[in-house]
Coordinates of C-alpha atoms and ligand atoms in Angstrom, one line a residue:
M238 CA 26.7 3.3 7.8
H239 CA 23.2 4.5 8.6
D240 CA 21.4 3.8 11.8
I241 CA 18.0 2.6 10.7
E242 CA 15.0 1.2 12.7
L243 CA 11.7 0.4 11.1
V244 CA 8.6 0.2 13.4
T245 CA 6.4 -2.1 11.4
S246 CA 3.7 -4.8 11.4
I247 CA 3.6 -7.9 9.3
I248 CA -0.1 -7.3 8.5
C249 CA 0.3 -3.8 7.3
P250 CA 0.2 -2.9 3.6
F251 CA 1.5 0.6 4.3
A252 CA 4.5 -0.7 6.2
Q253 CA 5.1 -3.2 3.5
R254 CA 5.7 -0.3 1.1
T255 CA 8.6 0.8 3.3
R256 CA 10.0 -2.7 3.7
I257 CA 10.1 -3.0 -0.1
A258 CA 11.8 0.4 -0.5
L259 CA 14.5 -0.5 2.1
A260 CA 15.1 -3.8 0.3
E261 CA 15.6 -2.0 -3.0
K262 CA 18.2 0.3 -1.3
G263 CA 20.0 -2.8 0.0
V264 CA 20.5 -1.5 3.5
D265 CA 20.4 -3.4 6.8
Y266 CA 18.0 -2.2 9.4
K267 CA 16.4 -3.1 12.7
S268 CA 12.8 -4.2 12.5
T269 CA 10.5 -3.7 15.5
E270 CA 7.1 -5.3 15.2
I271 CA 3.9 -3.8 16.6
E272 CA 1.4 -6.6 17.1
F273 CA -2.1 -5.8 15.7
L274 CA -4.0 -9.0 16.5
G275 CA -7.5 -9.1 15.2
D276 CA -9.4 -6.3 16.9
R277 CA -6.8 -6.1 19.7
F278 CA -4.6 -3.1 19.2
D279 CA -1.7 -3.6 21.5
K280 CA 0.2 -0.3 21.2
P281 CA 3.0 0.2 23.7
D282 CA 3.5 3.6 25.3
W283 CA 6.8 4.2 23.6
F284 CA 5.1 3.8 20.2
L285 CA 2.4 6.3 21.0
E286 CA 5.0 8.7 22.1
L287 CA 7.0 8.2 18.9
T288 CA 4.1 9.1 16.5
P289 CA 1.1 11.2 17.0
Y290 CA -0.6 9.2 14.2
A291 CA -0.3 6.0 16.2
T292 CA 0.1 4.0 12.9
V293 CA 2.9 2.0 11.3
P294 CA 5.3 2.4 9.6
V295 CA 7.5 4.7 11.5
L296 CA 11.1 5.1 10.4
K297 CA 13.9 6.1 12.8
M298 CA 16.9 7.0 10.8
N299 CA 20.0 9.0 11.8
G300 CA 18.2 10.7 14.6
D301 CA 15.1 11.5 12.5
V302 CA 11.6 10.1 13.2
I303 CA 9.4 9.9 10.1
Y304 CA 5.9 8.5 9.8
D305 CA 3.3 8.0 7.1
S306 CA 4.4 5.5 4.4
D307 CA 4.4 7.9 1.5
V308 CA 6.5 10.5 3.4
V309 CA 8.7 7.7 4.8
N310 CA 9.5 6.4 1.3
Q311 CA 10.3 9.8 -0.1
Y312 CA 12.6 10.4 2.9
I313 CA 14.4 7.1 2.2
E314 CA 14.8 8.2 -1.5
D315 CA 16.2 11.6 -0.3
V316 CA 18.7 10.1 2.2
L317 CA 19.6 7.0 0.1
P318 CA 19.4 8.2 -3.5
E319 CA 21.0 5.1 -5.0
P320 CA 19.7 2.9 -6.5
S321 CA 17.1 5.5 -7.5
L322 CA 13.4 4.8 -7.1
M323 CA 12.2 8.0 -8.9
P324 CA 12.6 9.1 -12.5
G325 CA 15.5 11.5 -13.1
D326 CA 13.6 14.2 -15.1
A327 CA 11.2 16.8 -13.7
N328 CA 8.2 15.6 -15.8
G329 CA 8.8 11.9 -14.8
R330 CA 9.0 12.9 -11.2
A331 CA 5.8 14.9 -11.4
M332 CA 4.1 11.9 -13.0
A333 CA 5.4 9.6 -10.3
R334 CA 4.1 11.9 -7.6
L335 CA 0.7 12.2 -9.3
W336 CA 0.2 8.4 -9.3
I337 CA 1.5 8.0 -5.7
N338 CA -1.1 10.6 -4.8
Y339 CA -3.8 8.7 -6.8
S340 CA -2.9 5.5 -5.0
N341 CA -3.3 7.2 -1.6
T342 CA -6.7 8.8 -2.5
K343 CA -8.9 7.3 -5.2
F344 CA -7.3 3.8 -5.3
I345 CA -7.3 3.4 -1.5
R346 CA -10.9 4.7 -1.3
G347 CA -12.0 2.0 -3.8
F348 CA -10.1 -0.8 -2.0
Y349 CA -11.4 0.0 1.5
G350 CA -14.9 1.0 0.1
V351 CA -15.3 -2.6 -1.2
I352 CA -14.1 -4.4 1.9
M353 CA -15.6 -2.0 4.6
S354 CA -19.1 -1.6 3.1
Q355 CA -21.6 -3.9 4.7
D356 CA -24.8 -3.8 2.6
E357 CA -24.9 -5.3 -0.9
A358 CA -26.0 -2.1 -2.6
R359 CA -23.1 -0.2 -1.2
I360 CA -20.6 -3.0 -1.9
D361 CA -21.8 -3.0 -5.5
Q362 CA -21.4 0.8 -5.7
F363 CA -17.8 0.5 -4.6
R364 CA -17.1 -2.5 -6.8
K365 CA -18.1 -0.4 -9.8
E366 CA -16.2 2.7 -8.5
F367 CA -13.1 0.6 -8.0
H368 CA -13.4 -0.9 -11.5
K369 CA -13.4 2.6 -12.9
V370 CA -10.3 3.4 -10.9
L371 CA -8.5 0.3 -12.3
R372 CA -9.5 1.2 -15.9
F373 CA -8.3 4.7 -15.4
M374 CA -5.0 3.4 -14.1
E375 CA -4.7 1.2 -17.2
S376 CA -5.6 3.9 -19.8
E377 CA -4.1 7.1 -18.2
G378 CA -1.2 5.5 -16.3
L379 CA 0.2 2.3 -17.7
L380 CA -0.7 2.7 -21.4
K381 CA 0.9 6.2 -21.4
L382 CA 3.8 6.0 -19.0
G383 CA 4.7 2.3 -19.0
T384 CA 5.3 1.9 -22.7
D385 CA 9.0 0.9 -22.8
G386 CA 9.1 -1.6 -19.9
P387 CA 7.1 -3.7 -17.5
Y388 CA 6.7 -1.2 -14.7
W389 CA 4.5 1.8 -14.1
M390 CA 7.2 4.2 -15.3
G391 CA 8.5 1.8 -18.0
K392 CA 11.9 0.2 -17.6
K393 CA 12.5 1.7 -14.2
F394 CA 11.0 0.2 -11.1
S395 CA 9.8 3.1 -8.9
L396 CA 8.0 4.2 -5.8
V397 CA 4.8 4.1 -7.8
D398 CA 5.0 0.3 -8.2
I399 CA 5.8 0.0 -4.5
T400 CA 2.9 2.2 -3.4
F401 CA 0.3 0.2 -5.2
H402 CA 1.6 -3.3 -4.8
P403 CA 0.6 -4.2 -1.2
F404 CA -3.1 -3.5 -1.9
I405 CA -3.1 -5.4 -5.1
E406 CA -1.5 -8.3 -3.3
R407 CA -4.7 -8.3 -1.2
F408 CA -7.1 -8.6 -4.1
G409 CA -7.5 -12.3 -3.5
M410 CA -8.9 -11.3 -0.1
L411 CA -11.3 -8.8 -1.8
D412 CA -12.5 -11.6 -4.2
H413 CA -13.0 -14.0 -1.2
Y414 CA -15.2 -11.5 0.8
R415 CA -16.7 -9.4 -1.9
G416 CA -16.4 -11.2 -5.2
F417 CA -14.2 -8.4 -6.5
K418 CA -12.1 -9.1 -9.6
I419 CA -9.9 -7.1 -11.9
P420 CA -11.8 -6.4 -15.1
D421 CA -10.6 -8.7 -17.9
D422 CA -10.0 -5.8 -20.3
C423 CA -7.3 -4.4 -18.0
T424 CA -4.6 -6.5 -19.8
R425 CA -1.7 -4.1 -19.3
L426 CA -2.6 -3.8 -15.6
L427 CA -2.5 -7.6 -15.3
K428 CA 1.0 -7.8 -16.9
W429 CA 2.2 -5.0 -14.7
I430 CA 1.0 -6.8 -11.6
D431 CA 2.9 -10.0 -12.6
A432 CA 6.1 -8.0 -13.3
V433 CA 6.0 -6.2 -9.9
R434 CA 5.3 -9.5 -8.0
E435 CA 8.4 -11.1 -9.5
R436 CA 10.7 -8.3 -8.4
P437 CA 12.7 -9.9 -5.5
S438 CA 12.2 -7.0 -3.1
V439 CA 8.5 -7.5 -3.5
A440 CA 8.4 -11.3 -3.8
N441 CA 10.1 -11.6 -0.4
T442 CA 7.3 -9.7 1.3
I443 CA 4.3 -11.5 -0.3
L444 CA 2.0 -13.4 2.0
S445 CA -0.7 -15.9 1.1
D446 CA -4.4 -15.2 0.3
E447 CA -5.3 -17.3 3.4
F448 CA -3.2 -15.0 5.6
H449 CA -4.8 -11.8 4.3
I450 CA -8.3 -13.4 4.4
D451 CA -7.8 -14.1 8.1
I452 CA -6.4 -10.7 8.9
Y453 CA -9.3 -8.8 7.1
T454 CA -12.1 -10.7 8.8
H455 CA -12.9 -7.6 11.0
Y456 CA -12.9 -5.2 8.1
A457 CA -15.2 -7.6 6.2
R458 CA -17.6 -7.8 9.1
G459 CA -17.5 -4.1 9.9
T460 CA -16.1 -4.8 13.4
Q461 CA -12.6 -3.4 12.8
K462 CA -11.3 -1.1 15.5
G463 CA -8.4 1.3 15.5
V464 CA -7.3 4.6 14.0
T465 CA -7.1 3.3 10.4
A466 CA -10.7 2.1 10.3
Q467 CA -11.9 5.3 11.9
E468 CA -10.1 7.5 9.4
L469 CA -11.3 5.4 6.5
S470 CA -14.9 5.5 7.6
K471 CA -14.7 9.3 7.4
V472 CA -13.3 9.1 3.8
L473 CA -16.0 6.6 2.8
A474 CA -18.9 8.4 4.4
Ligands
GSH534 N1 -1.5 6.9 6.0 C1 -0.7 5.9 6.8 C2 -1.6 4.8 7.2 C3 -0.9 3.7 8.0 C4 -1.8 2.7 8.7 O1 -3.0 3.0 8.6 N2 -1.3 1.7 9.3 C5 -2.1 0.8 10.1 C6 -1.8 -0.6 9.9 S1 -2.0 -1.2 8.3 C7 -2.0 1.1 11.5 O2 -1.0 1.3 12.1 N3 -3.2 1.1 12.2 C8 -3.3 1.4 13.6 C9 -4.7 1.5 14.0 O3 -5.6 1.3 13.2 O4 -5.0 1.9 15.2 C10 0.5 5.5 6.1 O5 0.5 5.6 4.9 O6 1.5 5.2 6.7

């Protein structure tokens, strides 16, 4: 029996990654919610003492305290190796890490660039940049790695699918505020999105477009406060 507590927030796509990974591992855990309401960031002292990043998710497991969703999910994979969420061979593992990194860099930049930009020229620049990112994911990722099954790495559902999904779930919100749509020619990408959404561990975490539209109002208006918005502004500058 493992002693597991996840410090999380219902609004957070990064924490959602960890909730999906823990569901795939089939373990019970205590969930502690940090309330991020609109532009009010109500962070208790114990939380600020727990993580110097002051962001969710934070995983407390067997005496360890781990933060940053990508690192948290790799830790979960190390401590709970079954059922595995990474390919078994070195090349497959390298490819999975490459795309997790892509998700955390170019893909995230495109996503937040579209929603955080305020003038139409810059929004259009990021819409185009993000379309390029999605087409690259289709041609270099899915059409090369996902050939023998519905998921990114083929038959095997992996941390790569988990890492991208929460942001793709919020594409309805991007369409609402910025008219952003997935290019029609990304047909493999669209099939992959459907397959991931149907996975029970993912389906159980999905929230409505209306919920996401409400939560992202401050990002769309450029009035978002907090560590994440500050960090992303630097990346987008
Ligand atoms: N790189 C971090 C980002 C986590 C993150 O930005 N979480 C947001 C909620 S979605 C947060 O806690 N923000 C607090 C703030 O903005 O002050 C990760 O992958 O865990």
